[in-house]
XYZ file of C-alpha atoms in Angstrom:
252
model
C 11.761 -26.891 -13.976
C 11.361 -29.952 -16.194
C 9.229 -30.089 -19.322
C 6.038 -32.110 -18.997
C 4.936 -31.602 -22.606
C 6.819 -30.273 -25.621
C 5.080 -29.623 -28.946
C 7.106 -28.824 -32.086
C 5.791 -27.784 -35.513
C 2.494 -29.580 -34.974
C 0.194 -29.698 -38.001
C -3.200 -31.286 -38.508
C -4.862 -31.424 -41.917
C -8.202 -32.938 -42.830
C -9.151 -33.728 -46.421
C -12.860 -33.397 -47.252
C -14.144 -33.759 -50.807
C -10.544 -33.497 -52.057
C -10.111 -30.161 -50.278
C -7.526 -29.653 -47.563
C -8.463 -28.030 -44.278
C -5.329 -27.066 -42.339
C -6.680 -26.978 -38.776
C -3.290 -26.687 -37.014
C -0.328 -24.908 -38.616
C 3.146 -25.427 -37.171
C 2.110 -25.027 -33.539
C 4.906 -24.809 -30.969
C 4.709 -24.613 -27.181
C 5.979 -26.206 -23.980
C 4.227 -26.940 -20.692
C 6.386 -27.283 -17.602
C 5.807 -29.831 -14.863
C 3.350 -28.488 -12.310
C 1.962 -25.837 -14.656
C -1.736 -25.251 -15.361
C -2.099 -23.877 -18.884
C -5.290 -22.864 -20.683
C -5.804 -22.778 -24.444
C -8.224 -20.090 -25.608
C -9.310 -18.723 -28.975
C -12.355 -18.076 -31.163
C -14.739 -20.886 -32.086
C -13.237 -23.003 -34.845
C -9.672 -21.965 -34.070
C -8.553 -25.574 -33.511
C -8.453 -25.690 -29.700
C -10.010 -29.135 -29.267
C -8.085 -30.498 -32.250
C -4.901 -29.310 -30.572
C -5.810 -31.037 -27.310
C -6.641 -34.296 -29.085
C -3.468 -34.160 -31.185
C -1.041 -33.538 -28.308
C -2.704 -36.160 -26.104
C -2.545 -38.896 -28.727
C -6.311 -39.218 -29.149
C -5.810 -38.100 -32.746
C -2.723 -38.438 -34.931
C -1.168 -35.144 -36.091
C -0.329 -34.824 -39.763
C 3.176 -33.561 -38.986
C 5.317 -32.418 -36.087
C 6.222 -34.049 -32.809
C 4.892 -34.301 -29.273
C 7.146 -35.251 -26.370
C 5.694 -36.296 -23.011
C 8.198 -36.275 -20.119
C 11.051 -36.852 -22.555
C 9.300 -39.577 -24.579
C 8.272 -38.758 -28.156
C 4.763 -40.153 -28.318
C 4.187 -39.242 -31.971
C 6.551 -42.101 -32.863
C 4.581 -44.718 -30.942
C 2.451 -47.407 -32.523
C -1.254 -47.344 -31.678
C -1.077 -50.060 -29.023
C 1.827 -48.339 -27.264
C 0.087 -44.971 -27.521
C -3.108 -46.395 -26.019
C -1.089 -47.652 -23.041
C 0.489 -44.199 -22.548
C -2.950 -42.571 -22.618
C -4.231 -45.039 -20.044
C -1.282 -44.978 -17.656
C 0.355 -41.552 -18.080
C -2.514 -39.224 -19.001
C -5.813 -38.240 -17.447
C -8.779 -36.866 -19.400
C -11.760 -34.697 -18.471
C -14.355 -33.710 -21.068
C -17.326 -31.368 -21.240
C -19.587 -34.362 -21.828
C -19.103 -36.639 -18.837
C -18.813 -40.052 -20.436
C -19.714 -42.633 -17.786
C -20.997 -46.190 -18.130
C -24.652 -46.319 -17.118
C -24.505 -49.884 -15.803
C -21.747 -49.057 -13.282
C -21.847 -47.118 -10.032
C -19.885 -43.883 -9.585
C -17.065 -45.708 -7.796
C -16.909 -48.515 -10.346
C -16.656 -45.977 -13.186
C -13.680 -44.419 -11.422
C -12.045 -47.797 -10.745
C -12.377 -49.204 -14.258
C -9.282 -47.518 -15.821
C -7.119 -48.703 -12.901
C -8.250 -52.291 -13.346
C -7.587 -51.988 -17.102
C -4.100 -50.529 -16.601
C -2.854 -53.597 -14.696
C -0.178 -51.658 -12.870
C 1.643 -53.289 -9.963
C -1.144 -52.528 -7.493
C -3.578 -55.021 -6.059
C -7.281 -54.299 -6.061
C -7.406 -53.433 -2.387
C -4.750 -50.739 -2.870
C -6.596 -49.399 -5.927
C -9.913 -49.336 -4.064
C -8.365 -47.495 -1.111
C -6.789 -44.911 -3.412
C -10.126 -44.470 -5.212
C -11.910 -43.787 -1.926
C -9.168 -41.352 -0.922
C -9.664 -39.437 -4.178
C -13.430 -39.381 -3.696
C -13.048 -38.091 -0.142
C -10.649 -35.387 -1.359
C -13.184 -34.211 -3.930
C -16.140 -34.545 -1.574
C -18.084 -37.307 -3.314
C -17.366 -40.375 -1.154
C -20.990 -40.332 0.027
C -22.233 -41.089 -3.510
C -19.756 -43.900 -4.261
C -22.508 -46.497 -4.718
C -24.925 -44.256 -6.618
C -25.842 -44.669 -10.266
C -24.681 -41.862 -12.547
C -28.295 -40.642 -12.832
C -28.532 -40.174 -9.069
C -25.943 -37.387 -8.684
C -25.695 -33.745 -9.727
C -23.691 -32.503 -12.713
C -21.050 -31.079 -10.405
C -20.701 -34.372 -8.536
C -20.474 -36.253 -11.811
C -17.705 -33.984 -13.099
C -15.799 -34.407 -9.843
C -16.150 -38.159 -10.326
C -14.636 -37.679 -13.790
C -11.709 -35.873 -12.170
C -11.249 -38.815 -9.779
C -11.319 -41.193 -12.730
C -8.724 -39.097 -14.571
C -6.393 -39.314 -11.559
C -6.847 -42.978 -10.644
C -3.685 -44.076 -12.521
C -1.580 -41.176 -11.157
C -1.045 -39.552 -14.593
C 1.890 -37.348 -15.533
C -0.461 -34.790 -17.079
C -4.180 -34.033 -17.026
C -5.985 -32.904 -20.206
C -9.356 -31.161 -19.937
C -11.609 -30.087 -22.811
C -14.133 -27.475 -21.601
C -14.319 -29.195 -18.182
C -16.945 -26.738 -16.890
C -18.853 -26.217 -20.134
C -21.895 -28.276 -19.093
C -22.054 -26.938 -15.517
C -23.773 -23.982 -13.883
C -21.602 -21.250 -12.373
C -21.634 -22.662 -8.839
C -20.663 -26.182 -9.956
C -18.085 -24.704 -12.332
C -16.411 -22.831 -9.487
C -16.380 -25.996 -7.367
C -14.717 -28.026 -10.133
C -12.116 -25.332 -10.855
C -11.376 -25.054 -7.137
C -10.607 -28.782 -7.077
C -8.462 -28.579 -10.222
C -6.605 -25.674 -8.649
C -5.899 -27.723 -5.532
C -4.624 -30.618 -7.635
C -2.358 -28.250 -9.543
C -0.982 -26.816 -6.289
C -0.186 -30.374 -5.233
C 1.911 -30.796 -8.399
C -0.478 -32.100 -11.073
C 0.291 -30.699 -14.541
C -2.872 -29.572 -16.341
C -3.603 -28.464 -19.905
C -7.170 -27.351 -20.500
C -9.229 -25.857 -23.314
C -11.819 -23.283 -22.345
C -13.855 -20.353 -23.665
C -14.644 -19.218 -20.111
C -12.541 -16.265 -18.961
C -13.153 -17.027 -15.270
C -11.815 -20.542 -15.784
C -8.759 -19.377 -17.751
C -7.957 -16.694 -15.164
C -7.300 -19.447 -12.615
C -4.483 -20.841 -14.782
C -0.829 -19.857 -14.612
C -0.528 -19.361 -18.385
C -2.907 -18.787 -21.283
C -2.116 -19.768 -24.880
C -4.122 -18.052 -27.627
C -4.928 -19.939 -30.817
C -6.366 -18.341 -33.978
C -7.052 -20.260 -37.205
C -4.669 -23.006 -36.168
C -1.807 -20.622 -35.337
C -0.429 -19.913 -31.867
C -0.753 -16.126 -31.713
C 0.413 -15.343 -28.187
C 0.629 -16.271 -24.547
C -0.007 -14.569 -21.231
C 1.516 -15.449 -17.877
C -0.603 -14.835 -14.800
C 1.770 -13.674 -12.077
C -0.791 -12.156 -9.689
C -1.513 -14.252 -6.564
C -4.532 -16.555 -6.774
C -6.206 -14.469 -4.086
C -6.355 -11.493 -6.466
C -9.108 -13.061 -8.552
C -10.561 -9.798 -9.904
C -7.114 -8.483 -10.846
C -6.341 -11.688 -12.738
C -9.641 -11.495 -14.596
C -9.076 -7.825 -15.540
C -5.588 -8.601 -16.791
C -6.846 -11.503 -18.879
C -9.806 -9.525 -20.212
C -7.555 -6.657 -21.358
C -5.148 -9.074 -23.020
C -7.955 -10.931 -24.805
C -9.265 -7.637 -26.187
C -5.749 -6.895 -27.522
C -5.700 -10.333 -29.138
C -9.036 -9.659 -30.874
C -11.210 -11.868 -28.639
């Protein structure tokens, strides 16, 4: 299996009032193509900082990040922005959508910006196909205030996939949703992963993490351990028990 993402000796340091805060400390891990990996850890452990640093949204202080064989930590800002737009997809807890655009137009915007070798008709057809797959084609023309939180997050997933990214990054993708909507969104992410989409997500929700194939545990900026989930997806309770026991061992 090929590597989708390789992180070596990643460090991130912030300086506030002449004091150094080492948020990430020589973090190392690899995510394989087609894997769905969750990053967990106590509040303030550096989970979101890690996600932003490996995805190029923030520059690490030291170390290297390689995406599908390309070292993105060496790229200039303009090149890095293009990689984020064309090779990565992003889903956040806060569903950032433009209020003056419809649901479908919000999804289409990154594809129009990317200027890949696709005409607008092809892009529009692919957008509608994504919306049908995630069950929101009936709200394509709605404003973002006219849909539920679950529908809006599924629209964010469509937007993250519109440029056919090599990897999908998600920061607490279900954090703003109720349990029912959360389960719907994770079901869709699971389907995408089964179809081959590589996913790295940050979560504090054990039910969300238990749906992933691997869990990485971060404490005070250090990678303390990992757990592989080998039970079949159908054994949901068994996966959750296994994860719960492991988290207790890790000091969760």
